[in-house]
Amino acid sequence: MKLKAEETKMDMPDSGVGKSPNPVAKFFKKQWKKIVAIILIVAIAFGGFTFYQKKKAKDAMESAMASQTFETVTKMDISNSIAVTGTIESSESRTVTTLVSDTKVLSVSVNVGDYVNEGDVICVFDTSSIEDKIERLQKKMKVAEAQDALEEAEAARKLARAEADYWTDVSENQILVAAAVRAYEAQERDISDAATDIEEAKTDYEDAQDDYSSYKKKVKKLKKIINEYYEASSDEERKEVLSGTGYSDIDDVESAYDSYKDKRDSAEDNVTTYERKIEDLESSLTDTTAKIYDSQDTYDKAVNTMNDQMTTDYRAIEDAQSNLESVQLSNKTTNDDNQQTLEDYQEELEDCVVTAPIYGVITSLSVEEGDEYTSSASSSQEVCVIQDDSAYKVTGDVDEYDISSISVNQTAVIKTDATGDDELTGVVTKVYPVPDDDSSDTAYKVEIDLDGRDSRIRTGMTAETSILTESREGVLAVPYNCVEEDDDGNSYVYLVSNGSKSASGNSASGNAADSKDKKSSAKGGDSDSAAVGVQTKKVAVETGLE
């Protein structure tokens, strides 16, 4: 094949320079054979590489399919559980002690291994020392009670005397106050009488003044007539003087003059007398007024004295009443300590006969006949240990990561070496809220009561326990070895697309079931060897019991 190169002419602007041949065209003209060879070699190499890759992928697929296993999706029962290693214990255990101290053991009625019922006698202690203490203490309490009665009676008598004194003083002071009132009232009457007498004396004084003035005028008039009569020089003049006077002669005038003169003098004496009487009465009124102030002062003092005495007596009554109440309150607690000691002695006396608090077997006995039993406030010496072996429980520790999944009433399966492959059942009855102090790690104690009683079980045995936290019955599932996981953490299985419900998986890993049901590990499942070339479909699934 020949390739002909043609020159390529290009129109250049007229610049006055001469034209030259194209260098690219010149290159291709010289190297065209080499270029064609290189292109052919690249095409052949690419085709061979593509064929190799396809063949390699096919071989890998055939090899993978040859090693693939298949599990049939079936209905099965699945569950999650937490394993706990624990210890078999009796359902109830009691360590028997007593308040008895420094007392001899008179008798022991049981031996280790004996069964006892609640209330059966375990042992009896000597009671003579305690009975002697009780007798002495009771005598002491009686003496204290008698002393309290005397103190209370004396306090009551003091109160009665204080109340009697109060009423006596009230009576006496009331008499003094009443006397002061009477004296004051008498003074008031005297003042009133004196005022009346003064008014009467003033009236008499005024009447006497009127009489005196009247008589004085008449005396003066008659004196003038007499003087004019004797000064007259004739009988006619004398008659003229007497005319109109009511007198016919001078003798009658002189007689009347003397009479009125005497009356004038008497009236003047009366005026003087009444003046003095008024002065005396006013002086008496002043004295009586001064005395009523004294009577008022006497009354006020009597009232104040009575009030002060009443206050003093009332305080004495309050003090006596308070003293009586204090004595009574004190007496209420006199024998409190003694009563508590007596009750302790009586409890100790009752504890001298030690009885079984529960049904069970004696697993430990710490007393013998003739022993001296001692105890203290901080600790008590053990008498025996009784364990109720009619029922058992498993006590174990659960890790802090699992404890939140454990709750009361969950079922459990228990195995022991003594029961072999036999599975015992039980129920979680207690989950402790705080970590176990005896555990080196952070773990929480749980208790599981066994259902029924198995004669092969003994306390102290190790029990392997599985606590069922969740379960499902009759669900579609495949074993975990069928589930695989991609780089993003998503779980999936390969579903055979030949119409059957089978899931495939690598023998080194597993996966769950179809994408419509969430599955977990399961019991059972059939395994078939896959034939090369089986068509599968990748399906996303979820694992667990969610």
XYZ file of C-alpha atoms in Angstrom:
546
model
C 0.000 0.000 0.000
C 1.437 3.271 -1.066
C 0.650 6.529 0.458
C 1.190 9.531 -1.682
C 2.070 12.743 -0.056
C 0.922 15.942 -1.636
C 2.313 19.321 -1.083
C 0.043 21.688 0.576
C 0.057 25.164 -0.715
C -0.924 27.950 1.535
C -1.732 31.504 0.501
C 0.528 33.826 2.328
C 0.236 37.569 2.388
C 2.395 39.375 -0.013
C 5.347 40.432 1.967
C 7.980 40.269 -0.703
C 9.480 37.080 0.836
C 9.895 33.858 -1.183
C 7.679 30.692 -0.566
C 8.992 27.451 1.154
C 7.465 23.822 1.513
C 5.244 22.731 4.713
C 7.487 20.951 7.347
C 4.662 18.694 8.775
C 3.862 17.350 5.350
C 7.455 16.779 4.755
C 7.755 14.763 8.049
C 4.803 12.462 7.282
C 6.172 11.925 3.836
C 9.393 10.569 5.224
C 8.036 8.577 8.357
C 4.671 7.170 7.265
C 5.723 3.520 7.340
C 6.865 3.653 10.967
C 3.686 5.373 12.047
C 1.461 2.735 10.526
C 3.464 -0.029 12.198
C 3.157 1.524 15.639
C -0.636 1.871 15.282
C -0.993 -1.803 14.354
C 1.105 -2.944 17.317
C -0.976 -0.863 19.828
C -4.259 -2.239 18.455
C -3.079 -5.859 18.682
C -1.829 -5.349 22.307
C -5.095 -3.749 23.464
C -7.145 -6.581 22.011
C -5.012 -9.203 23.705
C -5.205 -7.452 27.125
C -8.995 -7.171 26.922
C -9.327 -10.872 26.085
C -7.029 -11.785 29.000
C -9.000 -9.707 31.521
C -12.310 -11.254 30.495
C -10.889 -14.738 30.722
C -9.338 -13.991 34.119
C -12.653 -12.595 35.481
C -14.493 -15.654 34.170
C -12.006 -17.994 35.795
C -12.263 -16.076 39.093
C -16.057 -16.206 38.982
C -16.030 -19.925 38.243
C -13.540 -20.494 41.082
C -15.637 -18.401 43.529
C -18.846 -20.107 42.533
C -17.184 -23.467 42.969
C -16.248 -22.615 46.618
C -19.590 -20.872 47.463
C -22.041 -22.531 49.947
C -25.829 -22.087 50.023
C -28.295 -22.021 52.904
C -32.041 -22.429 52.505
C -34.118 -19.619 54.070
C -36.316 -21.414 56.608
C -38.549 -20.585 59.598
C -36.832 -21.151 62.904
C -36.676 -19.988 66.580
C -33.944 -17.438 67.302
C -32.802 -15.737 70.514
C -30.199 -13.544 72.200
C -28.810 -14.358 75.640
C -26.151 -13.230 78.109
C -23.871 -15.807 79.710
C -23.365 -15.578 83.464
C -21.158 -17.776 85.615
C -22.521 -17.965 89.116
C -22.785 -19.984 92.295
C -25.649 -22.123 93.569
C -27.015 -20.817 96.863
C -29.986 -21.723 99.009
C -33.042 -19.527 98.537
C -32.725 -18.238 102.120
C -29.888 -18.353 104.636
C -29.818 -17.058 108.193
C -26.887 -16.572 110.530
C -28.343 -16.981 114.017
C -26.957 -14.793 116.811
C -28.253 -13.643 120.194
C -27.972 -10.622 122.509
C -26.842 -12.855 125.350
C -23.393 -11.952 126.648
C -21.005 -13.646 129.065
C -23.456 -16.471 129.647
C -22.908 -20.219 129.794
C -24.518 -22.560 127.268
C -26.740 -24.990 129.214
C -27.791 -27.232 126.333
C -27.554 -27.640 122.545
C -30.417 -29.416 120.772
C -29.071 -29.771 117.188
C -26.066 -30.940 115.209
C -24.676 -29.944 111.826
C -26.826 -31.540 109.127
C -29.991 -31.609 111.220
C -33.144 -30.178 109.696
C -35.131 -27.737 111.815
C -38.486 -26.038 111.476
C -39.155 -22.412 112.325
C -39.409 -22.125 116.121
C -37.409 -25.277 116.956
C -35.008 -24.834 119.893
C -31.350 -24.579 118.880
C -29.767 -24.068 122.311
C -30.503 -22.740 125.832
C -28.337 -20.337 127.882
C -28.102 -19.885 131.673
C -30.630 -17.221 132.790
C -29.771 -16.859 136.508
C -27.464 -13.863 136.050
C -29.958 -11.987 133.860
C -32.850 -12.695 136.233
C -30.797 -11.276 139.131
C -30.089 -8.108 137.102
C -33.777 -7.724 136.317
C -34.766 -8.061 139.997
C -32.246 -5.434 141.168
C -33.214 -3.041 138.409
C -36.929 -3.350 139.189
C -36.273 -2.476 142.855
C -34.254 0.541 141.787
C -37.062 1.680 139.529
C -39.631 1.402 142.360
C -37.473 3.563 144.649
C -37.104 6.158 141.896
C -40.855 6.165 141.340
C -41.488 6.697 145.091
C -39.046 9.630 145.149
C -40.776 11.116 142.127
C -44.152 10.840 143.875
C -42.818 12.720 146.932
C -41.345 15.490 144.795
C -44.569 15.833 142.853
C -46.671 15.971 146.057
C -44.414 18.695 147.520
C -44.649 20.715 144.311
C -48.452 20.363 144.398
C -48.558 21.590 148.004
C -46.473 24.652 147.106
C -48.900 25.435 144.322
C -51.893 25.082 146.662
C -50.237 27.420 149.229
C -49.487 29.987 146.554
C -53.104 29.928 145.370
C -54.387 30.252 148.992
C -52.037 33.192 149.645
C -53.319 34.825 146.502
C -56.935 34.709 147.583
C -56.098 35.790 151.167
C -54.184 38.815 149.932
C -56.934 39.651 147.469
C -59.530 39.583 150.280
C -57.448 41.754 152.633
C -56.591 44.275 149.966
C -60.192 44.461 148.849
C -61.152 45.410 152.448
C -58.560 48.206 152.445
C -59.727 49.456 149.085
C -63.377 49.378 150.234
C -62.450 51.384 153.363
C -60.642 53.947 151.253
C -63.691 54.184 149.001
C -65.979 54.719 151.985
C -63.683 57.431 153.403
C -63.586 59.149 150.043
C -67.353 59.033 149.728
C -67.760 60.457 153.292
C -65.456 63.333 152.364
C -67.506 63.940 149.250
C -70.669 64.117 151.395
C -68.967 66.507 153.850
C -67.977 68.786 150.992
C -71.501 68.708 149.661
C -72.951 69.497 153.116
C -70.435 72.305 153.648
C -71.325 73.843 150.298
C -75.023 73.696 151.226
C -74.355 75.293 154.623
C -72.359 78.059 152.971
C -75.179 78.781 150.565
C -77.682 78.912 153.438
C -75.371 81.160 155.485
C -74.955 83.482 152.553
C -78.750 83.654 152.219
C -79.092 84.456 155.904
C -76.281 86.983 155.571
C -78.032 88.703 152.707
C -81.344 88.759 154.630
C -79.536 90.235 157.636
C -77.940 92.821 155.350
C -81.383 93.738 153.967
C -82.865 94.031 157.485
C -79.904 96.097 158.629
C -80.223 98.439 155.666
C -83.984 98.758 156.117
C -83.757 99.436 159.832
C -80.912 101.832 159.323
C -82.972 103.914 156.890
C -85.946 103.962 159.227
C -83.785 104.999 162.177
C -82.287 107.752 160.096
C -85.734 108.931 158.974
C -87.141 108.933 162.506
C -84.024 110.734 163.771
C -84.614 113.462 161.201
C -88.273 113.817 162.244
C -87.300 114.086 165.910
C -84.613 116.662 165.122
C -86.998 118.737 162.994
C -89.705 118.461 165.644
C -87.525 119.858 168.391
C -86.086 122.487 166.120
C -89.595 123.823 165.345
C -90.490 127.078 167.188
C -94.208 126.742 167.265
C -96.850 124.190 167.724
C -97.943 124.706 164.189
C -94.572 123.873 162.849
C -94.368 120.895 165.102
C -97.692 119.590 163.804
C -96.488 120.222 160.279
C -93.425 118.026 160.990
C -95.547 115.155 162.326
C -98.134 115.353 159.600
C -97.783 112.636 157.028
C -95.481 110.498 159.196
C -98.160 108.257 160.578
C -97.416 109.370 164.098
C -99.713 111.707 166.140
C -97.188 112.911 168.717
C -93.496 113.009 169.281
C -93.531 110.315 171.931
C -94.698 107.749 169.417
C -91.937 108.843 167.085
C -89.305 108.548 169.730
C -90.679 105.193 170.812
C -90.530 103.938 167.194
C -87.066 105.423 166.836
C -85.790 103.468 169.819
C -87.457 100.283 168.566
C -85.943 100.493 165.055
C -82.641 101.482 166.493
C -82.613 98.270 168.514
C -83.646 96.279 165.448
C -80.924 97.971 163.428
C -78.302 97.043 165.960
C -79.641 93.473 166.147
C -79.593 93.182 162.339
C -76.031 94.495 162.311
C -75.070 91.862 164.841
C -76.712 89.235 162.615
C -74.740 90.436 159.636
C -71.501 90.071 161.581
C -72.547 86.681 162.853
C -73.349 85.369 159.367
C -70.124 86.783 157.986
C -68.201 84.783 160.567
C -70.334 81.725 159.929
C -69.596 81.920 156.220
C -65.909 82.292 156.930
C -65.983 79.260 159.240
C -67.925 77.185 156.715
C -65.568 78.125 153.894
C -62.599 77.259 156.079
C -64.235 73.924 156.886
C -64.836 73.315 153.163
C -61.204 73.973 152.430
C -60.157 71.476 155.097
C -62.635 68.893 153.822
C -61.435 69.363 150.219
C -57.858 68.799 151.354
C -58.963 65.673 153.189
C -60.689 64.241 150.106
C -57.407 64.486 148.246
C -55.856 62.503 151.054
C -58.685 59.973 150.782
C -58.098 59.742 147.022
C -54.412 59.154 147.653
C -55.241 56.519 150.246
C -57.587 54.800 147.761
C -54.985 54.894 144.981
C -52.357 53.439 147.274
C -54.737 50.690 148.403
C -55.527 49.800 144.779
C -51.840 49.834 143.786
C -50.932 47.740 146.796
C -53.637 45.256 145.907
C -52.491 45.093 142.265
C -48.846 44.699 143.248
C -49.717 41.987 145.728
C -51.873 40.215 143.143
C -49.005 40.350 140.638
C -46.569 38.986 143.194
C -48.966 36.249 144.240
C -49.790 35.396 140.633
C -46.102 35.051 139.824
C -45.719 32.818 142.847
C -48.594 30.685 141.524
C -46.986 30.545 138.055
C -43.640 29.565 139.551
C -45.289 26.871 141.655
C -47.276 25.639 138.641
C -44.158 25.614 136.473
C -42.233 23.776 139.184
C -45.008 21.178 139.433
C -45.071 20.665 135.667
C -41.270 20.456 135.578
C -41.309 17.830 138.301
C -44.025 15.908 136.462
C -42.102 16.043 133.171
C -38.896 15.042 134.879
C -40.663 12.157 136.572
C -41.896 10.897 133.210
C -38.328 10.273 132.096
C -36.827 9.218 135.430
C -36.903 5.542 134.562
C -36.495 5.832 130.793
C -32.917 4.597 130.835
C -33.797 1.989 133.438
C -36.832 0.913 131.385
C -34.681 0.559 128.273
C -32.151 -1.451 130.252
C -34.977 -3.583 131.644
C -36.325 -4.223 128.147
C -32.814 -5.143 127.010
C -32.529 -7.565 129.927
C -35.942 -9.036 129.099
C -34.978 -9.433 125.450
C -31.728 -11.001 126.570
C -33.742 -13.313 128.820
C -35.907 -14.299 125.876
C -32.775 -14.772 123.771
C -31.496 -17.304 126.265
C -33.697 -19.763 124.414
C -32.450 -19.609 120.795
C -34.936 -20.862 118.204
C -34.723 -21.384 114.451
C -36.000 -18.337 112.503
C -36.632 -20.387 109.329
C -36.935 -23.954 108.063
C -33.676 -25.448 106.824
C -30.606 -27.485 107.507
C -27.947 -26.640 110.074
C -24.802 -25.989 108.025
C -22.687 -24.495 110.804
C -22.829 -24.753 114.614
C -20.593 -22.543 116.770
C -21.706 -23.411 120.356
C -21.274 -26.412 122.599
C -22.778 -27.257 125.948
C -20.755 -25.609 128.718
C -19.270 -22.906 126.478
C -19.133 -19.272 127.642
C -20.951 -17.203 125.035
C -19.812 -13.564 124.581
C -20.964 -10.719 122.350
C -20.553 -6.954 122.146
C -22.389 -3.942 120.789
C -20.231 -3.960 117.648
C -20.336 -7.703 116.924
C -22.177 -10.829 117.969
C -20.846 -14.342 118.210
C -22.436 -16.717 115.737
C -24.643 -19.479 117.134
C -25.360 -21.334 113.911
C -26.170 -20.985 110.212
C -29.435 -22.330 108.781
C -29.957 -22.677 105.041
C -33.308 -23.415 103.418
C -32.437 -26.016 100.746
C -36.025 -26.493 99.624
C -35.251 -24.052 96.821
C -32.088 -22.731 95.197
C -30.900 -19.651 93.406
C -27.904 -18.706 91.279
C -25.944 -15.618 92.248
C -23.556 -14.198 89.653
C -21.975 -11.019 88.293
C -22.928 -9.332 84.995
C -20.522 -7.007 83.202
C -21.388 -3.298 83.108
C -21.841 -3.497 79.313
C -24.575 -6.141 79.616
C -26.342 -5.175 82.860
C -28.737 -2.753 81.126
C -30.166 -5.714 79.170
C -30.977 -7.675 82.345
C -34.311 -7.201 84.125
C -36.459 -9.021 86.651
C -38.681 -11.875 85.356
C -36.387 -12.753 82.445
C -36.043 -16.515 81.948
C -32.724 -18.327 82.217
C -31.182 -21.724 81.454
C -28.766 -23.185 84.016
C -26.194 -25.970 83.652
C -23.942 -27.503 86.291
C -21.370 -30.263 86.293
C -23.640 -32.261 88.592
C -26.565 -32.143 86.143
C -24.472 -32.695 82.994
C -26.267 -31.795 79.758
C -29.581 -31.417 81.544
C -30.800 -27.836 81.421
C -32.474 -26.343 84.469
C -34.730 -23.327 84.120
C -35.041 -20.272 86.294
C -36.213 -16.650 86.509
C -34.255 -13.471 87.261
C -35.609 -12.216 90.618
C -33.187 -9.466 91.567
C -30.802 -7.061 89.810
C -28.585 -5.099 92.197
C -28.493 -1.332 91.477
C -24.829 -0.796 92.464
C -21.658 -2.665 91.487
C -20.474 -5.624 93.515
C -17.688 -4.498 95.878
C -16.147 -7.982 95.829
C -15.681 -7.914 92.046
C -12.331 -6.748 90.614
C -14.116 -5.322 87.549
C -17.248 -3.198 87.393
C -19.911 -5.870 87.591
C -23.431 -6.043 89.001
C -24.806 -8.926 91.003
C -27.971 -10.693 89.809
C -30.035 -13.461 91.415
C -31.881 -16.200 89.501
C -34.364 -18.478 91.262
C -34.400 -22.064 89.967
C -37.720 -23.574 88.979
C -38.381 -26.603 91.167
C -35.867 -28.575 93.198
C -33.296 -30.998 91.779
C -31.786 -33.492 94.217
C -28.431 -33.309 92.397
C -28.013 -29.632 93.233
C -25.945 -28.522 96.239
C -25.042 -25.103 97.560
C -21.668 -23.833 96.436
C -21.776 -25.493 92.993
C -20.710 -23.481 89.937
C -23.566 -22.773 87.531
C -23.223 -21.728 83.902
C -26.281 -19.619 83.197
C -27.720 -18.092 80.026
C -30.185 -15.275 80.609
C -32.578 -14.946 77.673
C -32.838 -11.246 76.822
C -34.970 -11.514 73.645
C -36.359 -14.191 71.303
C -38.496 -14.749 68.196
C -40.376 -17.876 67.138
C -41.095 -19.089 63.575
C -39.278 -16.361 61.636
C -37.456 -16.575 58.251
C -33.717 -16.622 58.906
C -30.306 -17.900 57.763
C -27.123 -18.503 59.752
C -24.687 -15.668 60.284
C -22.101 -17.344 57.918
C -24.286 -16.277 54.965
C -24.021 -12.587 55.806
C -21.351 -10.382 54.311
C -20.570 -6.722 54.875
C -19.399 -4.047 52.405
C -16.919 -1.257 53.026
C -19.700 1.027 54.351
C -20.732 -1.489 57.003
C -23.963 -2.551 55.224
C -24.922 -6.236 55.543
C -26.009 -8.239 52.468
C -26.480 -11.777 51.088
C -26.483 -13.257 47.591
C -29.949 -14.533 46.738
C -30.034 -17.376 44.161
C -32.211 -16.194 41.310
C -33.381 -19.616 40.106
C -36.729 -19.214 41.921
C -35.783 -20.887 45.217
C -35.266 -19.051 48.470
C -31.599 -19.779 49.096
C -28.898 -17.440 50.302
C -25.270 -17.888 49.398
C -22.237 -16.824 51.356
C -18.493 -17.217 51.615
C -17.366 -19.868 54.049
C -15.280 -17.321 55.875
C -18.197 -14.975 56.556
C -21.955 -15.163 56.913
C -25.141 -13.186 56.433
C -28.783 -13.048 57.302
C -31.981 -13.561 55.279
C -34.159 -11.756 52.741
C -34.456 -7.996 52.778
C -38.060 -7.901 54.012
C -37.404 -9.557 57.417
C -34.765 -8.619 59.992
C -33.002 -11.776 61.127
C -30.382 -13.058 63.542
C -28.482 -16.246 64.322
C -30.665 -19.324 64.200
C -30.800 -22.988 65.009
C -30.785 -25.268 61.976
C -30.470 -24.611 58.184
C -29.570 -26.952 55.278
C -26.316 -26.503 53.322
C -25.897 -27.391 49.601
C -22.859 -27.167 47.358
C -23.286 -24.559 44.581
C -22.850 -25.407 40.942
C -20.669 -23.190 38.791
C -22.663 -20.663 36.843
C -25.598 -20.269 39.267
C -27.180 -16.837 38.884
C -27.337 -14.785 42.167
C -28.614 -11.363 43.215
C -27.074 -9.169 45.906
C -29.735 -8.248 48.535
C -29.318 -5.887 51.537
C -30.368 -7.354 54.911
C -30.325 -6.467 58.619
C -28.954 -8.728 61.331
C -30.085 -9.347 64.907
C -33.554 -9.502 66.497
C -34.474 -5.923 65.791
